[in-house]
Amino acid sequence: MSADIHVAAMTPVFPGSVDAAGQLATLGIMGGGQLGRMFVHAAQRLGYFTAVLEPDAQSPAGQVSHYHIQTDYNDPAGLAQLAQLCQAITTEFENVPAQALQTLALTRPVAPGAAVVGIAQNRIEEKAHFTACADVSGVSCAPYAVIETLAHLQAVQDERADLLPGILKTARMGYDGKGQVRVKTAVELAAAWAELGSVACVLEKMLPLTAECSVLVARGWDGRVVSFAPQRNVHVDGILAVTHAYEGNMLSALANSARDAAVSIAHHLGYVGVLCVEFFVVDDGSEHGGLVVNEMAPRPHNSGHYTLDACDVSQFDLQVHAMAGLPLPPPRQHSPAIMLNLLGEVWFDADGQLQEPDWYSVLSLPETHLHLYGKLRARPGRKMGHLTITGPDIASVKTVARRAAGLLGLPGLEAI
Ligand code: ATP
Ligand code: MG
């Protein structure tokens, strides 16, 4: 697909419209996690009914949606019910079976479509896509090799020693640093591939990162695009810990290149919906470092949660607008912001006993916006919620963020 092929404009699904059967316009989503929950909130605020397809009885999005269809993602009856209830359908996570999206697309507009979600589900295809549009986007991915056979392993040893030390990543189902092993030698690589079950993988060269950032883009059925300024992200143990969203969070030349690259990647895919593209800033010997594209998520992203409190239009608002064929308003950030992820650790004290976080103190700090996802049980590493700090200026946002992080024992803010 190329930039000049636009999907035909769909007939908008207007909020509040009532069909012949007396049913209010309903938007559907595959998956019931926190991203689905925040999508539901945004859709309902506009006046839509919502339907969530999610196998778990208790889910963040299922709790708040008008309809919860509790079936597997590829259950024909569940999919038929979702299509029957909804005028347009989206997804909240990339590992929903692409086949299910294809089935839904037979009768309903589905955005993003099965083909692009399929690309984002597979690092091999994703990297091939990034490589295919590197000339237009101006940004390449990290040097890598596909590892699917013993012969591929041998080939790395013989011809691609430049990829070591590297990170072996499973092609499918990786998230929050799972399905990844860091390897220094060919022997370690062979052991890591066996440890990952000898499934299809990519071996990526370990790059000297100086920073990480991401860009959120929304593209409509008519090919129009709006985007947010890049966020700078800090990961701890492979999981996003902190997002810095304010003017000067990174060098403006790099920020502009990242934004342009993300937009051209979305165009090149013929994408419809909200897309997040993650980038590395690497020390390439140049004065300011270079940009490398890491991966993309075919949906709103954890690094865009600050948009709920710091922008006039959030990433979830844009997801709703894009899928429903409504105009895409260019978002405006009205406050600098820092987002702190709240993982399950916050609910445990130093002795491993469950504790209630000190919300009273946290919420006594100015401009702290707490979002909890309705998960009943905290587990280490589990995303339970996030806290966004906004403020009149960057210095006060940083000060409050440090104090909130201190109260909750959160990592990742040491550098500011
Ligand atoms: P998520 O889906 O949660 O963003 P993931 O499990 O898909 O994460 P990646 O984004 O590929 O994993 O990697 C997780 C983190 O590991 C990155 O944010 C980065 O900090 C580090 N990392 C990944 N690849 C490289 C690399 N080639 N060089 C250096 N660091 C890397
Ligand atoms: Mg990532």
Short mmCIF file of C-alpha atoms and ligand atoms in Angstrom, two decimals:
data_model
loop_
_atom_site.label_atom_id
_atom_site.label_comp_id
_atom_site.label_asym_id
_atom_site.label_seq_id
_atom_site.Cartn_x
_atom_site.Cartn_y
_atom_site.Cartn_z
CA MET A 1 0.00 0.00 0.00
CA SER A 2 1.21 3.50 -0.59
CA ALA A 3 0.43 6.99 0.57
CA ASP A 4 -1.72 7.79 -2.44
CA ILE A 5 -4.14 4.89 -1.92
CA HIS A 6 -6.78 6.14 0.47
CA VAL A 7 -9.47 3.91 1.85
CA ALA A 8 -12.82 5.15 0.56
CA ALA A 9 -14.46 7.49 3.03
CA MET A 10 -17.00 5.66 5.14
CA THR A 11 -20.41 6.99 6.11
CA PRO A 12 -19.90 8.54 9.55
CA VAL A 13 -21.51 6.90 12.55
CA PHE A 14 -22.95 9.90 14.35
CA PRO A 15 -23.14 9.82 18.13
CA GLY A 16 -26.65 9.79 19.49
CA SER A 17 -28.24 8.58 16.25
CA VAL A 18 -30.98 6.00 16.63
CA ASP A 19 -31.59 3.27 14.05
CA ALA A 20 -34.90 1.85 12.79
CA ALA A 21 -34.87 -0.75 15.58
CA GLY A 22 -34.64 2.06 18.17
CA GLN A 23 -31.02 1.36 19.06
CA LEU A 24 -28.48 4.09 19.85
CA ALA A 25 -25.32 4.26 17.74
CA THR A 26 -22.92 1.73 19.29
CA LEU A 27 -19.16 1.38 18.91
CA GLY A 28 -17.44 -1.95 19.54
CA ILE A 29 -14.00 -2.93 20.71
CA MET A 30 -12.09 -6.19 20.77
CA GLY A 31 -10.44 -6.62 24.18
CA GLY A 32 -11.38 -5.53 27.67
CA GLY A 33 -8.18 -4.13 29.20
CA GLN A 34 -7.41 -0.62 30.37
CA LEU A 35 -7.04 0.73 26.85
CA GLY A 36 -10.53 -0.55 26.12
CA ARG A 37 -11.81 1.04 29.31
CA MET A 38 -10.46 4.47 28.38
CA PHE A 39 -11.84 4.04 24.85
CA VAL A 40 -15.26 3.25 26.34
CA HIS A 41 -15.10 6.35 28.52
CA ALA A 42 -14.30 8.53 25.50
CA ALA A 43 -17.02 6.97 23.33
CA GLN A 44 -19.65 7.29 26.04
CA ARG A 45 -18.77 10.90 26.69
CA LEU A 46 -19.65 11.63 23.07
CA GLY A 47 -22.96 9.82 23.47
CA TYR A 48 -22.27 6.43 21.94
CA PHE A 49 -23.28 3.11 23.41
CA THR A 50 -20.36 0.69 23.63
CA ALA A 51 -19.84 -3.06 23.32
CA VAL A 52 -16.72 -4.92 24.49
CA LEU A 53 -15.81 -8.44 23.40
CA GLU A 54 -13.63 -9.96 26.14
CA PRO A 55 -13.43 -13.52 27.49
CA ASP A 56 -12.78 -12.54 31.13
CA ALA A 57 -15.86 -11.97 33.29
CA GLN A 58 -14.09 -9.19 35.22
CA SER A 59 -12.29 -6.76 32.95
CA PRO A 60 -11.47 -3.05 33.10
CA ALA A 61 -13.51 -2.28 29.96
CA GLY A 62 -16.25 -4.87 30.54
CA GLN A 63 -17.04 -3.18 33.89
CA VAL A 64 -17.91 0.13 32.27
CA SER A 65 -19.36 -0.82 28.88
CA HIS A 66 -23.08 -0.95 28.04
CA TYR A 67 -22.59 -4.41 26.54
CA HIS A 68 -20.01 -7.04 27.44
CA ILE A 69 -19.89 -10.03 25.13
CA GLN A 70 -18.05 -12.66 27.11
CA THR A 71 -16.57 -15.02 24.52
CA ASP A 72 -13.20 -15.88 23.05
CA TYR A 73 -11.87 -13.44 20.47
CA ASN A 74 -12.55 -15.84 17.61
CA ASP A 75 -15.87 -17.25 18.78
CA PRO A 76 -18.22 -17.00 15.75
CA ALA A 77 -21.31 -16.31 17.87
CA GLY A 78 -19.53 -13.61 19.88
CA LEU A 79 -18.21 -11.93 16.73
CA ALA A 80 -21.66 -12.09 15.13
CA GLN A 81 -23.19 -10.47 18.21
CA LEU A 82 -20.56 -7.71 18.20
CA ALA A 83 -21.18 -7.00 14.51
CA GLN A 84 -24.92 -7.01 15.07
CA LEU A 85 -24.73 -4.54 17.97
CA CYS A 86 -22.13 -2.12 16.58
CA GLN A 87 -21.89 0.25 13.63
CA ALA A 88 -18.06 0.33 13.74
CA ILE A 89 -15.42 -1.76 15.52
CA THR A 90 -11.86 -1.23 16.75
CA THR A 91 -9.33 -3.14 18.83
CA GLU A 92 -7.48 -2.36 22.04
CA PHE A 93 -4.59 -4.78 21.72
CA GLU A 94 -2.60 -6.09 18.81
CA ASN A 95 -2.75 -9.77 19.64
CA VAL A 96 -6.43 -10.16 18.83
CA PRO A 97 -6.57 -12.78 16.04
CA ALA A 98 -6.34 -10.92 12.71
CA GLN A 99 -8.83 -13.49 11.38
CA ALA A 100 -11.44 -12.22 13.86
CA LEU A 101 -11.01 -8.66 12.55
CA GLN A 102 -11.34 -9.98 9.01
CA THR A 103 -14.61 -11.71 9.90
CA LEU A 104 -15.99 -8.53 11.47
CA ALA A 105 -14.89 -6.50 8.44
CA LEU A 106 -17.19 -8.57 6.21
CA THR A 107 -20.16 -6.67 7.64
CA ARG A 108 -18.80 -3.65 9.55
CA PRO A 109 -16.14 -0.97 9.22
CA VAL A 110 -13.16 -2.18 11.28
CA ALA A 111 -10.31 0.23 12.06
CA PRO A 112 -7.46 -0.51 12.14
CA GLY A 113 -7.91 -3.31 9.61
CA ALA A 114 -6.84 -6.94 9.92
CA ALA A 115 -3.92 -6.53 7.50
CA VAL A 116 -2.17 -3.75 9.42
CA VAL A 117 -2.87 -5.35 12.80
CA GLY A 118 -1.35 -8.53 11.33
CA ILE A 119 1.82 -6.61 10.46
CA ALA A 120 2.09 -5.11 13.95
CA GLN A 121 1.61 -8.59 15.48
CA ASN A 122 4.74 -9.92 13.88
CA ARG A 123 8.13 -8.27 14.38
CA ILE A 124 9.41 -9.82 11.14
CA GLU A 125 6.67 -8.20 9.06
CA GLU A 126 6.85 -5.02 11.10
CA LYS A 127 10.56 -4.61 10.45
CA ALA A 128 10.07 -5.43 6.76
CA HIS A 129 7.50 -2.64 6.63
CA PHE A 130 9.79 -0.16 8.37
CA THR A 131 12.56 -1.08 5.96
CA ALA A 132 10.24 -0.74 2.96
CA CYS A 133 9.31 2.81 3.90
CA ALA A 134 12.68 3.93 5.30
CA ASP A 135 13.31 6.02 2.17
CA VAL A 136 10.18 8.06 2.81
CA SER A 137 10.18 8.01 6.61
CA GLY A 138 13.88 8.79 6.79
CA VAL A 139 14.30 6.38 9.71
CA SER A 140 15.50 2.75 9.74
CA CYS A 141 15.10 0.04 12.34
CA ALA A 142 17.98 -1.50 14.28
CA PRO A 143 20.20 -3.90 12.27
CA TYR A 144 18.59 -7.33 12.63
CA ALA A 145 18.36 -10.87 11.32
CA VAL A 146 15.40 -13.22 11.18
CA ILE A 147 15.98 -16.43 13.14
CA GLU A 148 13.61 -19.23 12.17
CA THR A 149 15.95 -22.18 11.64
CA LEU A 150 19.24 -23.59 12.86
CA ALA A 151 20.72 -22.49 9.54
CA HIS A 152 19.77 -18.90 10.37
CA LEU A 153 21.55 -19.23 13.72
CA GLN A 154 24.64 -20.52 11.97
CA ALA A 155 24.47 -17.66 9.46
CA VAL A 156 24.59 -15.13 12.27
CA GLN A 157 27.70 -16.78 13.61
CA ASP A 158 29.32 -16.87 10.16
CA GLU A 159 28.21 -13.61 8.59
CA ARG A 160 26.46 -11.31 11.06
CA ALA A 161 28.76 -11.14 14.06
CA ASP A 162 28.02 -7.39 13.98
CA LEU A 163 24.60 -8.16 15.54
CA LEU A 164 26.21 -9.29 18.80
CA PRO A 165 25.75 -8.32 21.53
CA GLY A 166 22.07 -8.26 20.67
CA ILE A 167 18.54 -8.92 21.84
CA LEU A 168 16.68 -11.98 20.65
CA LYS A 169 12.95 -11.18 20.47
CA THR A 170 10.12 -13.54 19.63
CA ALA A 171 8.39 -12.46 16.42
CA ARG A 172 4.98 -12.74 18.05
CA MET A 173 3.32 -12.00 21.39
CA GLY A 174 6.05 -9.87 22.95
CA TYR A 175 5.07 -7.04 25.28
CA ASP A 176 6.53 -5.24 28.27
CA GLY A 177 9.92 -6.81 27.52
CA LYS A 178 8.55 -10.37 27.62
CA GLY A 179 9.79 -12.87 25.03
CA GLN A 180 13.21 -11.19 24.92
CA VAL A 181 16.65 -12.40 25.86
CA ARG A 182 19.86 -10.37 25.79
CA VAL A 183 22.77 -12.29 24.28
CA LYS A 184 26.45 -11.53 23.98
CA THR A 185 27.86 -14.51 22.06
CA ALA A 186 26.77 -17.03 19.43
CA VAL A 187 26.65 -19.70 22.16
CA GLU A 188 24.33 -17.57 24.29
CA LEU A 189 22.24 -16.87 21.20
CA ALA A 190 21.73 -20.58 20.50
CA ALA A 191 20.78 -21.22 24.14
CA ALA A 192 18.38 -18.24 24.15
CA TRP A 193 16.65 -19.41 20.98
CA ALA A 194 16.14 -22.86 22.54
CA GLU A 195 14.88 -21.19 25.74
CA LEU A 196 12.31 -19.26 23.69
CA GLY A 197 11.07 -22.56 22.25
CA SER A 198 12.88 -22.25 18.86
CA VAL A 199 9.98 -20.12 17.59
CA ALA A 200 10.38 -17.45 14.91
CA CYS A 201 12.47 -14.61 16.31
CA VAL A 202 14.47 -11.58 15.32
CA LEU A 203 17.94 -10.90 16.60
CA GLU A 204 18.44 -7.19 16.97
CA LYS A 205 21.75 -5.47 17.49
CA MET A 206 21.98 -3.95 20.97
CA LEU A 207 22.12 -0.20 20.40
CA PRO A 208 23.57 2.47 22.69
CA LEU A 209 20.31 4.23 23.56
CA THR A 210 20.43 7.75 24.91
CA ALA A 211 16.64 8.10 25.05
CA GLU A 212 13.35 6.58 23.87
CA CYS A 213 10.33 8.33 22.49
CA SER A 214 7.02 7.56 20.84
CA VAL A 215 4.64 9.34 18.52
CA LEU A 216 0.86 9.00 18.38
CA VAL A 217 -0.78 9.51 15.04
CA ALA A 218 -4.45 9.30 14.10
CA ARG A 219 -5.38 8.72 10.47
CA GLY A 220 -8.92 8.85 9.14
CA TRP A 221 -10.71 6.84 6.45
CA ASP A 222 -10.06 9.75 4.09
CA GLY A 223 -6.27 9.62 4.68
CA ARG A 224 -6.15 12.76 6.77
CA VAL A 225 -3.68 12.68 9.65
CA VAL A 226 -3.27 14.45 12.97
CA SER A 227 -0.57 13.76 15.54
CA PHE A 228 0.71 14.58 18.99
CA ALA A 229 4.21 15.89 19.70
CA PRO A 230 6.61 13.04 20.58
CA GLN A 231 6.72 11.86 24.19
CA ARG A 232 10.00 10.87 25.85
CA ASN A 233 9.67 7.55 27.64
CA VAL A 234 11.67 5.95 30.43
CA HIS A 235 11.48 2.17 30.77
CA VAL A 236 12.44 0.24 33.89
CA ASP A 237 12.93 -3.53 33.51
CA GLY A 238 11.44 -3.39 29.99
CA ILE A 239 8.18 -1.74 31.16
CA LEU A 240 7.25 1.88 30.62
CA ALA A 241 7.69 3.76 33.91
CA VAL A 242 7.59 7.49 33.05
CA THR A 243 6.46 9.61 30.12
CA HIS A 244 7.72 13.17 29.75
CA ALA A 245 5.35 15.27 27.66
CA TYR A 246 6.39 18.88 27.42
CA GLU A 247 8.22 21.32 25.18
CA GLY A 248 11.93 20.56 25.23
CA ASN A 249 11.51 16.93 26.38
CA MET A 250 13.87 16.08 23.53
CA LEU A 251 15.83 17.91 20.89
CA SER A 252 13.37 19.55 18.51
CA ALA A 253 15.15 18.35 15.36
CA LEU A 254 14.80 14.73 16.54
CA ALA A 255 11.22 15.32 17.65
CA ASN A 256 10.31 16.68 14.22
CA SER A 257 11.95 13.75 12.44
CA ALA A 258 10.14 11.26 14.68
CA ARG A 259 6.80 12.90 14.09
CA ASP A 260 7.31 13.02 10.31
CA ALA A 261 8.46 9.40 10.27
CA ALA A 262 5.43 8.21 12.23
CA VAL A 263 3.08 10.02 9.87
CA SER A 264 4.73 8.55 6.80
CA ILE A 265 4.64 5.05 8.34
CA ALA A 266 0.87 5.46 8.92
CA HIS A 267 0.34 6.66 5.34
CA HIS A 268 2.44 3.88 3.91
CA LEU A 269 0.29 1.32 5.75
CA GLY A 270 -2.96 2.94 4.59
CA TYR A 271 -3.69 2.94 8.31
CA VAL A 272 -7.04 3.98 9.83
CA GLY A 273 -7.20 4.67 13.56
CA VAL A 274 -4.67 5.60 16.24
CA LEU A 275 -1.13 4.30 15.72
CA CYS A 276 1.77 4.59 18.15
CA VAL A 277 5.30 4.36 16.76
CA GLU A 278 8.17 3.86 19.23
CA PHE A 279 11.66 5.18 18.49
CA PHE A 280 15.11 4.91 20.00
CA VAL A 281 17.51 7.84 20.14
CA VAL A 282 20.94 6.29 19.69
CA ASP A 283 24.45 7.55 20.14
CA ASP A 284 25.69 7.32 16.54
CA GLY A 285 28.69 9.52 17.01
CA SER A 286 26.84 12.58 15.71
CA GLU A 287 26.30 15.62 17.90
CA HIS A 288 22.66 14.97 18.73
CA GLY A 289 22.34 11.25 18.11
CA GLY A 290 20.22 9.47 15.54
CA LEU A 291 16.70 8.07 15.41
CA VAL A 292 15.89 4.39 14.99
CA VAL A 293 12.34 3.08 14.74
CA ASN A 294 11.64 0.29 17.24
CA GLU A 295 8.07 -0.96 16.90
CA MET A 296 4.49 0.13 16.47
CA ALA A 297 1.23 -0.49 18.28
CA PRO A 298 -2.00 -0.42 16.22
CA ARG A 299 -3.95 1.36 18.98
CA PRO A 300 -3.60 4.02 21.65
CA HIS A 301 -0.54 3.48 23.84
CA ASN A 302 0.49 3.70 27.46
CA SER A 303 2.84 6.57 26.55
CA GLY A 304 -0.18 8.59 25.36
CA HIS A 305 -2.21 8.41 28.56
CA TYR A 306 -1.10 11.93 29.54
CA THR A 307 -3.25 13.23 26.65
CA LEU A 308 -6.35 12.58 28.80
CA ASP A 309 -5.36 15.34 31.21
CA ALA A 310 -2.90 17.54 29.32
CA CYS A 311 -4.59 17.91 25.92
CA ASP A 312 -7.94 19.17 24.68
CA VAL A 313 -8.40 15.96 22.69
CA SER A 314 -7.04 12.65 23.99
CA GLN A 315 -5.66 9.66 22.09
CA PHE A 316 -8.90 7.83 22.95
CA ASP A 317 -11.05 10.67 21.59
CA LEU A 318 -9.10 10.38 18.34
CA GLN A 319 -9.58 6.60 18.30
CA VAL A 320 -13.34 7.16 18.53
CA HIS A 321 -13.34 9.89 15.89
CA ALA A 322 -11.19 7.89 13.47
CA MET A 323 -13.17 4.65 13.62
CA ALA A 324 -16.54 6.43 13.45
CA GLY A 325 -15.56 8.53 10.44
CA LEU A 326 -15.84 11.83 12.35
CA PRO A 327 -13.48 14.74 11.65
CA LEU A 328 -10.08 14.44 13.33
CA PRO A 329 -9.40 17.58 15.37
CA PRO A 330 -5.70 18.45 15.60
CA PRO A 331 -4.99 18.00 19.32
CA ARG A 332 -3.60 20.86 21.40
CA GLN A 333 -1.59 20.24 24.55
CA HIS A 334 -2.56 22.87 27.10
CA SER A 335 -0.28 21.81 29.99
CA PRO A 336 3.13 20.25 30.37
CA ALA A 337 2.77 16.78 31.85
CA ILE A 338 4.58 13.79 33.34
CA MET A 339 2.86 10.42 33.48
CA LEU A 340 3.87 7.86 36.10
CA ASN A 341 2.80 4.26 35.56
CA LEU A 342 1.34 2.54 38.61
CA LEU A 343 2.38 -1.10 38.58
CA GLY A 344 1.27 -3.70 41.11
CA GLU A 345 4.39 -3.10 43.24
CA VAL A 346 2.78 0.06 44.61
CA TRP A 347 0.24 -2.11 46.45
CA PHE A 348 2.93 -4.01 48.42
CA ASP A 349 5.08 -2.83 51.32
CA ALA A 350 8.77 -3.68 51.82
CA ASP A 351 7.81 -6.97 53.52
CA GLY A 352 5.63 -8.03 50.60
CA GLN A 353 2.41 -7.34 52.50
CA LEU A 354 -0.53 -5.81 50.65
CA GLN A 355 -0.97 -2.12 51.45
CA GLU A 356 -3.31 0.62 50.29
CA PRO A 357 -1.23 3.31 48.55
CA ASP A 358 -1.30 6.70 50.27
CA TRP A 359 -3.73 8.28 47.84
CA TYR A 360 -4.65 11.00 50.31
CA SER A 361 -1.12 12.44 50.26
CA VAL A 362 -0.73 11.92 46.52
CA LEU A 363 -4.02 13.62 45.72
CA SER A 364 -3.15 16.48 48.07
CA LEU A 365 -0.42 17.46 45.59
CA PRO A 366 -1.54 20.01 42.99
CA GLU A 367 -2.73 18.85 39.56
CA THR A 368 -2.36 15.12 40.12
CA HIS A 369 -4.80 13.07 38.04
CA LEU A 370 -5.26 9.49 39.19
CA HIS A 371 -6.56 6.81 36.81
CA LEU A 372 -7.07 3.31 38.19
CA TYR A 373 -8.22 0.59 35.86
CA GLY A 374 -10.61 -1.37 38.08
CA LYS A 375 -8.34 -4.41 38.46
CA LEU A 376 -9.23 -6.35 41.57
CA ARG A 377 -5.86 -7.90 42.27
CA ALA A 378 -2.43 -6.25 42.26
CA ARG A 379 0.54 -8.28 41.02
CA PRO A 380 4.12 -7.11 40.54
CA GLY A 381 4.51 -5.78 37.00
CA ARG A 382 0.77 -5.56 36.41
CA LYS A 383 -0.44 -2.22 35.07
CA MET A 384 -2.97 -1.10 37.69
CA GLY A 385 -3.28 2.56 36.75
CA HIS A 386 -1.36 5.73 36.05
CA LEU A 387 -0.92 9.16 37.56
CA THR A 388 -0.58 12.21 35.36
CA ILE A 389 0.86 15.41 36.77
CA THR A 390 0.08 18.63 34.95
CA GLY A 391 1.01 22.15 35.98
CA PRO A 392 1.46 25.75 34.95
CA ASP A 393 5.12 25.19 34.00
CA ILE A 394 7.61 22.37 33.51
CA ALA A 395 9.51 23.05 36.72
CA SER A 396 6.42 22.66 38.91
CA VAL A 397 5.35 19.51 37.04
CA LYS A 398 8.78 17.98 37.70
CA THR A 399 8.71 18.96 41.37
CA VAL A 400 5.26 17.46 41.96
CA ALA A 401 6.13 14.34 39.93
CA ARG A 402 9.20 13.76 42.11
CA ARG A 403 7.13 14.13 45.27
CA ALA A 404 4.41 11.79 44.01
CA ALA A 405 7.03 9.25 42.92
CA GLY A 406 8.63 9.51 46.39
CA LEU A 407 5.31 8.90 48.15
CA LEU A 408 4.54 5.87 46.00
CA GLY A 409 8.08 4.49 45.74
CA LEU A 410 8.09 4.76 41.94
CA PRO A 411 11.28 4.40 39.86
CA GLY A 412 12.36 6.18 36.70
CA LEU A 413 12.48 9.82 37.76
CA GLU A 414 16.03 9.84 39.05
CA ALA A 415 17.35 11.57 35.95
CA ILE A 416 15.19 14.70 36.05
P1 ATP B 1 6.34 -2.98 24.67
O1 ATP B 1 5.44 -3.69 23.72
O2 ATP B 1 5.89 -3.00 26.08
O3 ATP B 1 6.74 -1.61 24.22
P2 ATP B 1 8.22 -5.00 23.94
O4 ATP B 1 8.18 -6.15 24.84
O5 ATP B 1 7.52 -5.09 22.65
O6 ATP B 1 7.73 -3.74 24.71
P3 ATP B 1 10.56 -3.65 22.89
O7 ATP B 1 9.89 -2.34 22.76
O8 ATP B 1 11.07 -4.29 21.67
O9 ATP B 1 9.71 -4.72 23.71
O10 ATP B 1 11.79 -3.53 23.94
C1 ATP B 1 11.57 -3.17 25.28
C2 ATP B 1 12.68 -2.24 25.74
O11 ATP B 1 13.97 -2.91 25.65
C3 ATP B 1 12.83 -1.02 24.86
O12 ATP B 1 11.93 0.00 25.23
C4 ATP B 1 14.30 -0.65 25.11
O13 ATP B 1 14.44 -0.02 26.36
C5 ATP B 1 14.97 -2.00 25.20
N1 ATP B 1 15.47 -2.42 23.86
C6 ATP B 1 14.76 -3.11 22.95
N2 ATP B 1 15.46 -3.30 21.81
C7 ATP B 1 16.66 -2.73 22.02
C8 ATP B 1 17.87 -2.60 21.22
N3 ATP B 1 17.94 -3.11 19.96
N4 ATP B 1 18.92 -1.95 21.76
C9 ATP B 1 18.86 -1.45 23.02
N5 ATP B 1 17.76 -1.54 23.81
C10 ATP B 1 16.68 -2.16 23.33
MG MG B 2 8.22 -1.42 23.07
#
